[in-house]
PDB file of C-alpha atoms in Angstrom:
ATOM      1  CA  UNK Z  98       0.000   0.000   0.000  1.00 56.00           C
ATOM      2  CA  UNK Z  99       1.134   3.519  -0.810  1.00 65.00           C
ATOM      3  CA  UNK Z 100       2.234   5.447   2.286  1.00 93.00           C
ATOM      4  CA  UNK Z 101      -0.495   8.050   2.585  1.00 97.00           C
ATOM      5  CA  UNK Z 102      -1.872   9.242   5.895  1.00 97.00           C
ATOM      6  CA  UNK Z 103      -4.770  11.615   6.275  1.00 98.00           C
ATOM      7  CA  UNK Z 104      -5.579  13.416   9.504  1.00 97.00           C
ATOM      8  CA  UNK Z 105      -7.947  13.745  11.128  1.00 97.00           C
ATOM      9  CA  UNK Z 106     -10.058  10.790   9.984  1.00 97.00           C
ATOM     10  CA  UNK Z 107     -13.250  12.336  11.308  1.00 97.00           C
ATOM     11  CA  UNK Z 108     -14.142  15.900  12.217  1.00 97.00           C
ATOM     12  CA  UNK Z 109     -17.273  17.775  13.187  1.00 98.00           C
ATOM     13  CA  UNK Z 110     -17.060  21.533  13.013  1.00 97.00           C
ATOM     14  CA  UNK Z 111     -19.377  24.509  13.173  1.00 97.00           C
ATOM     15  CA  UNK Z 112     -20.348  26.721  10.267  1.00 97.00           C
ATOM     16  CA  UNK Z 113     -17.972  29.616   9.853  1.00 97.00           C
ATOM     17  CA  UNK Z 114     -14.966  28.031  11.536  1.00 97.00           C
ATOM     18  CA  UNK Z 115     -11.695  27.360   9.726  1.00 96.00           C
ATOM     19  CA  UNK Z 116     -10.672  23.747   9.190  1.00 97.00           C
ATOM     20  CA  UNK Z 117      -7.413  22.248   7.969  1.00 98.00           C
ATOM     21  CA  UNK Z 118      -7.028  18.699   6.729  1.00 98.00           C
ATOM     22  CA  UNK Z 119      -3.596  17.164   6.396  1.00 98.00           C
ATOM     23  CA  UNK Z 120      -2.210  14.657   3.940  1.00 98.00           C
ATOM     24  CA  UNK Z 121       1.190  13.119   4.549  1.00 98.00           C
ATOM     25  CA  UNK Z 122       3.024  10.806   2.123  1.00 97.00           C
ATOM     26  CA  UNK Z 123       6.161   8.751   2.452  1.00 97.00           C
ATOM     27  CA  UNK Z 124       6.503   7.878  -1.251  1.00 94.00           C
ATOM     28  CA  UNK Z 125       8.255  11.075  -2.363  1.00 93.00           C
ATOM     29  CA  UNK Z 126       5.730  11.499  -5.188  1.00 93.00           C
ATOM     30  CA  UNK Z 127       5.703  14.866  -6.871  1.00 92.00           C
ATOM     31  CA  UNK Z 128       1.970  15.120  -7.483  1.00 94.00           C
ATOM     32  CA  UNK Z 129      -0.636  15.324  -4.725  1.00 96.00           C
ATOM     33  CA  UNK Z 130      -4.379  15.858  -5.024  1.00 97.00           C
ATOM     34  CA  UNK Z 131      -7.395  16.625  -2.879  1.00 98.00           C
ATOM     35  CA  UNK Z 132     -10.759  15.165  -3.929  1.00 98.00           C
ATOM     36  CA  UNK Z 133     -14.154  15.205  -2.313  1.00 98.00           C
ATOM     37  CA  UNK Z 134     -16.696  12.421  -2.608  1.00 97.00           C
ATOM     38  CA  UNK Z 135     -20.403  13.147  -2.564  1.00 94.00           C
ATOM     39  CA  UNK Z 136     -23.375  10.925  -3.452  1.00 89.00           C
ATOM     40  CA  UNK Z 137     -24.256  11.181  -7.129  1.00 86.00           C
ATOM     41  CA  UNK Z 138     -21.029  12.994  -7.993  1.00 89.00           C
ATOM     42  CA  UNK Z 139     -18.278  10.449  -7.597  1.00 91.00           C
ATOM     43  CA  UNK Z 140     -14.971  12.063  -6.702  1.00 96.00           C
ATOM     44  CA  UNK Z 141     -14.299  15.639  -7.733  1.00 96.00           C
ATOM     45  CA  UNK Z 142     -10.913  17.336  -7.752  1.00 96.00           C
ATOM     46  CA  UNK Z 143     -10.567  20.328  -5.430  1.00 97.00           C
ATOM     47  CA  UNK Z 144      -6.899  21.321  -5.807  1.00 97.00           C
ATOM     48  CA  UNK Z 145      -3.689  19.624  -6.747  1.00 96.00           C
ATOM     49  CA  UNK Z 146       0.021  20.201  -6.365  1.00 96.00           C
ATOM     50  CA  UNK Z 147       2.833  19.452  -8.794  1.00 92.00           C
ATOM     51  CA  UNK Z 148       5.659  20.327  -6.446  1.00 92.00           C
ATOM     52  CA  UNK Z 149       6.619  22.268  -3.349  1.00 94.00           C
ATOM     53  CA  UNK Z 150       4.756  25.598  -3.402  1.00 92.00           C
ATOM     54  CA  UNK Z 151       3.252  24.701  -6.824  1.00 94.00           C
ATOM     55  CA  UNK Z 152      -0.509  24.260  -6.730  1.00 96.00           C
ATOM     56  CA  UNK Z 153      -3.464  24.668  -9.056  1.00 95.00           C
ATOM     57  CA  UNK Z 154      -7.246  24.605  -8.909  1.00 95.00           C
ATOM     58  CA  UNK Z 155      -9.473  21.676  -9.719  1.00 94.00           C
ATOM     59  CA  UNK Z 156     -13.171  21.392 -10.585  1.00 93.00           C
ATOM     60  CA  UNK Z 157     -14.589  22.509  -7.221  1.00 96.00           C
ATOM     61  CA  UNK Z 158     -12.012  24.835  -5.682  1.00 97.00           C
ATOM     62  CA  UNK Z 159     -14.274  27.630  -4.400  1.00 96.00           C
ATOM     63  CA  UNK Z 160     -14.081  27.940  -0.609  1.00 96.00           C
ATOM     64  CA  UNK Z 161     -10.869  25.903  -0.375  1.00 98.00           C
ATOM     65  CA  UNK Z 162      -7.187  26.745  -0.285  1.00 97.00           C
ATOM     66  CA  UNK Z 163      -4.129  24.506  -0.192  1.00 98.00           C
ATOM     67  CA  UNK Z 164      -0.498  24.703   0.741  1.00 97.00           C
ATOM     68  CA  UNK Z 165       2.516  22.515   0.185  1.00 97.00           C
ATOM     69  CA  UNK Z 166       5.651  23.599   1.989  1.00 96.00           C
ATOM     70  CA  UNK Z 167       7.277  20.150   1.928  1.00 96.00           C
ATOM     71  CA  UNK Z 168       7.161  17.317  -0.589  1.00 95.00           C
ATOM     72  CA  UNK Z 169       5.501  15.018   1.911  1.00 97.00           C
ATOM     73  CA  UNK Z 170       2.713  17.283   3.189  1.00 98.00           C
ATOM     74  CA  UNK Z 171      -0.304  18.746   1.404  1.00 98.00           C
ATOM     75  CA  UNK Z 172      -2.783  20.761   3.460  1.00 98.00           C
ATOM     76  CA  UNK Z 173      -6.377  21.568   2.555  1.00 98.00           C
ATOM     77  CA  UNK Z 174      -7.981  24.515   4.335  1.00 98.00           C
ATOM     78  CA  UNK Z 175     -11.599  25.528   4.499  1.00 97.00           C
ATOM     79  CA  UNK Z 176     -11.312  29.181   5.485  1.00 93.00           C
ATOM     80  CA  UNK Z 177     -14.904  29.405   6.727  1.00 97.00           C
ATOM     81  CA  UNK Z 178     -16.684  26.072   6.680  1.00 97.00           C
ATOM     82  CA  UNK Z 179     -20.200  25.826   5.237  1.00 97.00           C
ATOM     83  CA  UNK Z 180     -22.727  22.987   5.352  1.00 97.00           C
ATOM     84  CA  UNK Z 181     -22.181  22.371   1.636  1.00 97.00           C
ATOM     85  CA  UNK Z 182     -18.622  21.335   2.478  1.00 98.00           C
ATOM     86  CA  UNK Z 183     -19.843  18.377   4.512  1.00 98.00           C
ATOM     87  CA  UNK Z 184     -18.242  15.539   2.597  1.00 98.00           C
ATOM     88  CA  UNK Z 185     -15.622  12.827   2.586  1.00 98.00           C
ATOM     89  CA  UNK Z 186     -12.245  14.185   1.545  1.00 98.00           C
ATOM     90  CA  UNK Z 187      -9.577  12.037  -0.080  1.00 98.00           C
ATOM     91  CA  UNK Z 188      -5.962  12.818  -0.661  1.00 98.00           C
ATOM     92  CA  UNK Z 189      -4.170  11.097  -3.526  1.00 97.00           C
ATOM     93  CA  UNK Z 190      -0.600  10.906  -4.763  1.00 96.00           C
ATOM     94  CA  UNK Z 191       0.901  10.103  -8.131  1.00 93.00           C
ATOM     95  CA  UNK Z 192       4.335   9.728  -9.681  1.00 87.00           C
ATOM     96  CA  UNK Z 193       2.975  11.214 -12.886  1.00 83.00           C
ATOM     97  CA  UNK Z 194       5.862  11.723 -15.282  1.00 73.00           C
ATOM     98  CA  UNK Z 195       4.491  14.474 -17.457  1.00 66.00           C
ATOM     99  CA  UNK Z 196       3.945  12.717 -20.754  1.00 62.00           C
ATOM    100  CA  UNK Z 197       2.794   9.382 -19.455  1.00 69.00           C
ATOM    101  CA  UNK Z 198      -0.340   9.013 -17.409  1.00 73.00           C
ATOM    102  CA  UNK Z 199      -0.311   6.776 -14.409  1.00 81.00           C
ATOM    103  CA  UNK Z 200      -2.595   5.772 -11.573  1.00 89.00           C
ATOM    104  CA  UNK Z 201      -3.090   7.741  -8.388  1.00 92.00           C
ATOM    105  CA  UNK Z 202      -3.102   6.175  -4.932  1.00 94.00           C
ATOM    106  CA  UNK Z 203      -5.595   7.309  -2.348  1.00 97.00           C
ATOM    107  CA  UNK Z 204      -5.573   7.818   1.382  1.00 97.00           C
ATOM    108  CA  UNK Z 205      -8.224   6.474   3.740  1.00 97.00           C
ATOM    109  CA  UNK Z 206     -10.283   9.649   3.694  1.00 97.00           C
ATOM    110  CA  UNK Z 207     -11.469  12.268   6.164  1.00 98.00           C
ATOM    111  CA  UNK Z 208     -15.156  12.509   6.956  1.00 97.00           C
ATOM    112  CA  UNK Z 209     -15.984  16.160   7.632  1.00 98.00           C
ATOM    113  CA  UNK Z 210     -19.333  17.275   8.986  1.00 98.00           C
ATOM    114  CA  UNK Z 211     -20.181  20.980   9.164  1.00 97.00           C
ATOM    115  CA  UNK Z 212     -23.091  21.712  11.521  1.00 96.00           C
TER     116      UNK Z 212
ATOM    117  CA  UNK W  90     -21.202  18.948 -17.377  1.00 72.00           C
ATOM    118  CA  UNK W  91     -20.368  15.362 -16.468  1.00 84.00           C
ATOM    119  CA  UNK W  92     -17.450  14.307 -18.663  1.00 93.00           C
ATOM    120  CA  UNK W  93     -17.427  10.758 -17.316  1.00 96.00           C
ATOM    121  CA  UNK W  94     -20.709   8.996 -16.671  1.00 96.00           C
ATOM    122  CA  UNK W  95     -21.677   5.745 -15.050  1.00 97.00           C
ATOM    123  CA  UNK W  96     -25.371   5.473 -15.718  1.00 93.00           C
ATOM    124  CA  UNK W  97     -26.047   2.457 -13.537  1.00 96.00           C
ATOM    125  CA  UNK W  98     -25.942   3.343  -9.827  1.00 95.00           C
ATOM    126  CA  UNK W  99     -26.154  -0.302  -8.844  1.00 97.00           C
ATOM    127  CA  UNK W 100     -25.735  -3.817 -10.208  1.00 98.00           C
ATOM    128  CA  UNK W 101     -26.572  -7.157  -8.633  1.00 98.00           C
ATOM    129  CA  UNK W 102     -24.954 -10.364  -9.880  1.00 98.00           C
ATOM    130  CA  UNK W 103     -24.908 -13.983  -8.775  1.00 98.00           C
ATOM    131  CA  UNK W 104     -21.623 -15.430  -7.556  1.00 98.00           C
ATOM    132  CA  UNK W 105     -19.720 -17.117 -10.361  1.00 98.00           C
ATOM    133  CA  UNK W 106     -21.417 -15.123 -13.115  1.00 98.00           C
ATOM    134  CA  UNK W 107     -19.996 -12.216 -15.089  1.00 98.00           C
ATOM    135  CA  UNK W 108     -20.270  -8.629 -13.841  1.00 98.00           C
ATOM    136  CA  UNK W 109     -20.211  -5.928 -16.496  1.00 98.00           C
ATOM    137  CA  UNK W 110     -19.819  -2.329 -15.399  1.00 98.00           C
ATOM    138  CA  UNK W 111     -20.128   0.426 -17.972  1.00 98.00           C
ATOM    139  CA  UNK W 112     -18.743   3.915 -18.345  1.00 98.00           C
ATOM    140  CA  UNK W 113     -19.168   6.604 -20.999  1.00 98.00           C
ATOM    141  CA  UNK W 114     -17.115   9.720 -21.564  1.00 98.00           C
ATOM    142  CA  UNK W 115     -17.513  12.847 -23.653  1.00 97.00           C
ATOM    143  CA  UNK W 116     -14.048  14.420 -23.790  1.00 94.00           C
ATOM    144  CA  UNK W 117     -12.124  13.153 -26.824  1.00 94.00           C
ATOM    145  CA  UNK W 118      -8.868  14.359 -25.227  1.00 93.00           C
ATOM    146  CA  UNK W 119      -9.007  11.600 -22.612  1.00 93.00           C
ATOM    147  CA  UNK W 120      -6.322   9.037 -23.399  1.00 91.00           C
ATOM    148  CA  UNK W 121      -5.986   7.021 -20.210  1.00 93.00           C
ATOM    149  CA  UNK W 122      -8.756   5.260 -18.351  1.00 96.00           C
ATOM    150  CA  UNK W 123      -8.822   3.608 -14.958  1.00 96.00           C
ATOM    151  CA  UNK W 124     -11.115   1.617 -12.716  1.00 98.00           C
ATOM    152  CA  UNK W 125     -11.059   1.971  -8.954  1.00 98.00           C
ATOM    153  CA  UNK W 126     -12.767  -0.161  -6.337  1.00 98.00           C
ATOM    154  CA  UNK W 127     -13.995   1.294  -3.066  1.00 97.00           C
ATOM    155  CA  UNK W 128     -15.144  -0.395   0.091  1.00 97.00           C
ATOM    156  CA  UNK W 129     -17.086   1.574   2.742  1.00 94.00           C
ATOM    157  CA  UNK W 130     -14.923   3.732   5.006  1.00 92.00           C
ATOM    158  CA  UNK W 131     -11.836   3.108   2.863  1.00 95.00           C
ATOM    159  CA  UNK W 132     -10.114   5.024   0.121  1.00 96.00           C
ATOM    160  CA  UNK W 133     -10.471   3.984  -3.532  1.00 97.00           C
ATOM    161  CA  UNK W 134      -7.960   1.374  -4.641  1.00 97.00           C
ATOM    162  CA  UNK W 135      -6.643   1.128  -8.170  1.00 96.00           C
ATOM    163  CA  UNK W 136      -7.885  -1.915 -10.055  1.00 97.00           C
ATOM    164  CA  UNK W 137      -6.942  -1.774 -13.709  1.00 97.00           C
ATOM    165  CA  UNK W 138      -6.220   0.764 -16.433  1.00 95.00           C
ATOM    166  CA  UNK W 139      -6.089   1.052 -20.202  1.00 95.00           C
ATOM    167  CA  UNK W 140      -4.374   3.408 -22.564  1.00 93.00           C
ATOM    168  CA  UNK W 141      -6.243   4.767 -25.574  1.00 93.00           C
ATOM    169  CA  UNK W 142      -3.851   2.954 -27.908  1.00 93.00           C
ATOM    170  CA  UNK W 143      -5.328  -0.355 -26.751  1.00 95.00           C
ATOM    171  CA  UNK W 144      -8.825  -1.761 -26.836  1.00 96.00           C
ATOM    172  CA  UNK W 145      -8.434  -4.391 -24.142  1.00 97.00           C
ATOM    173  CA  UNK W 146      -6.427  -4.963 -20.993  1.00 97.00           C
ATOM    174  CA  UNK W 147      -6.660  -8.033 -18.816  1.00 97.00           C
ATOM    175  CA  UNK W 148      -5.524  -8.748 -15.270  1.00 97.00           C
ATOM    176  CA  UNK W 149      -6.689 -12.006 -13.796  1.00 97.00           C
ATOM    177  CA  UNK W 150     -10.462 -11.951 -13.404  1.00 98.00           C
ATOM    178  CA  UNK W 151     -10.657  -8.312 -14.509  1.00 98.00           C
ATOM    179  CA  UNK W 152     -10.764  -7.120 -18.102  1.00 98.00           C
ATOM    180  CA  UNK W 153     -11.297  -3.591 -19.327  1.00 98.00           C
ATOM    181  CA  UNK W 154     -12.538  -2.924 -22.846  1.00 98.00           C
ATOM    182  CA  UNK W 155     -12.274   0.429 -24.590  1.00 98.00           C
ATOM    183  CA  UNK W 156     -14.350   1.503 -27.586  1.00 97.00           C
ATOM    184  CA  UNK W 157     -12.952   4.879 -28.589  1.00 96.00           C
ATOM    185  CA  UNK W 158     -15.394   5.511 -31.410  1.00 96.00           C
ATOM    186  CA  UNK W 159     -18.293   5.080 -29.000  1.00 97.00           C
ATOM    187  CA  UNK W 160     -16.430   6.784 -26.126  1.00 97.00           C
ATOM    188  CA  UNK W 161     -17.303   3.821 -23.971  1.00 98.00           C
ATOM    189  CA  UNK W 162     -15.418   1.529 -21.646  1.00 97.00           C
ATOM    190  CA  UNK W 163     -16.485  -1.449 -19.632  1.00 98.00           C
ATOM    191  CA  UNK W 164     -15.093  -3.568 -16.825  1.00 98.00           C
ATOM    192  CA  UNK W 165     -15.747  -7.297 -16.889  1.00 98.00           C
ATOM    193  CA  UNK W 166     -15.295  -9.394 -13.765  1.00 98.00           C
ATOM    194  CA  UNK W 167     -15.317 -13.155 -14.357  1.00 98.00           C
ATOM    195  CA  UNK W 168     -16.141 -15.058 -12.250  1.00 98.00           C
ATOM    196  CA  UNK W 169     -17.696 -12.649  -9.773  1.00 98.00           C
ATOM    197  CA  UNK W 170     -17.061 -13.294  -6.094  1.00 98.00           C
ATOM    198  CA  UNK W 171     -18.816 -11.947  -2.979  1.00 97.00           C
ATOM    199  CA  UNK W 172     -15.629 -10.087  -2.073  1.00 97.00           C
ATOM    200  CA  UNK W 173     -16.032  -8.075  -5.277  1.00 98.00           C
ATOM    201  CA  UNK W 174     -19.027  -6.317  -3.733  1.00 98.00           C
ATOM    202  CA  UNK W 175     -18.005  -2.661  -3.619  1.00 98.00           C
ATOM    203  CA  UNK W 176     -18.473   0.638  -5.412  1.00 97.00           C
ATOM    204  CA  UNK W 177     -16.594   0.829  -8.703  1.00 98.00           C
ATOM    205  CA  UNK W 178     -15.510   4.140 -10.158  1.00 98.00           C
ATOM    206  CA  UNK W 179     -14.259   4.695 -13.648  1.00 97.00           C
ATOM    207  CA  UNK W 180     -11.894   7.596 -14.204  1.00 96.00           C
ATOM    208  CA  UNK W 181     -10.227   9.275 -17.152  1.00 95.00           C
ATOM    209  CA  UNK W 182      -7.291  11.563 -17.702  1.00 93.00           C
ATOM    210  CA  UNK W 183      -5.801  13.528 -20.582  1.00 90.00           C
ATOM    211  CA  UNK W 184      -2.135  13.716 -21.413  1.00 84.00           C
ATOM    212  CA  UNK W 185      -0.170  16.680 -20.049  1.00 80.00           C
ATOM    213  CA  UNK W 186      -2.898  17.494 -17.523  1.00 83.00           C
ATOM    214  CA  UNK W 187      -0.943  16.772 -14.381  1.00 83.00           C
ATOM    215  CA  UNK W 188      -2.367  13.308 -13.919  1.00 86.00           C
ATOM    216  CA  UNK W 189      -5.714  14.789 -12.885  1.00 91.00           C
ATOM    217  CA  UNK W 190      -8.466  12.192 -12.848  1.00 93.00           C
ATOM    218  CA  UNK W 191     -12.085  12.847 -13.785  1.00 94.00           C
ATOM    219  CA  UNK W 192     -14.382  10.335 -12.115  1.00 96.00           C
ATOM    220  CA  UNK W 193     -17.761   8.896 -12.883  1.00 96.00           C
ATOM    221  CA  UNK W 194     -20.482   8.718 -10.244  1.00 96.00           C
ATOM    222  CA  UNK W 195     -19.773   5.119  -9.335  1.00 97.00           C
ATOM    223  CA  UNK W 196     -21.651   1.821  -9.605  1.00 97.00           C
ATOM    224  CA  UNK W 197     -22.362  -0.246  -6.522  1.00 97.00           C
ATOM    225  CA  UNK W 198     -21.831  -3.916  -7.308  1.00 98.00           C
ATOM    226  CA  UNK W 199     -23.444  -6.554  -5.131  1.00 98.00           C
ATOM    227  CA  UNK W 200     -22.381 -10.167  -5.709  1.00 98.00           C
ATOM    228  CA  UNK W 201     -24.781 -12.577  -4.056  1.00 97.00           C
ATOM    229  CA  UNK W 202     -23.700 -16.060  -2.916  1.00 93.00           C
TER     230      UNK W 202
END
């Protein structure tokens, strides 16, 4: 199994509070991704990173920010949580090589509930 | 605008029979396709993939077929086993897009003993 750890695994927070989810990898992969999973939508990309301090937006980036100060850590922040951000969040990593697609490996997920 | 679609939310199959899961896509730039399997409370796990230069890829009981002209792929599981019961997601990516995956909605497969 790919070395990916997400923390926390579960979190309940109140509307309007900031929340940070952490993804830590031990594989030294360059690419890291944050997805959310919602019923009827599958997994949707929030943000991704292609290197330290290099990030870009995905399909559903509004209300989220990310940071990557080290290769192994990718943080997802909800600046002011809303009920629509209640979801299961998955981090993924990939050793994507630029011209050749490859699979991504996923963490166990973080279940976030905004009340 | 759903670029990858799995139109069957659920599928029930008898143990030992074939399971066929389908996936359609709209973006002609997609050139790599993957299937992931997901159990409850776990992350998706990679199952099998296919490049657009092929029309079939096989790995044990799992075979993926790609029909580029129809923009359709399918996953065949033969024979199906109760342990195959899970949600299956198809995903697609385009070259030079940072390995970003676009997922379908998922199909929940139930294999009954």
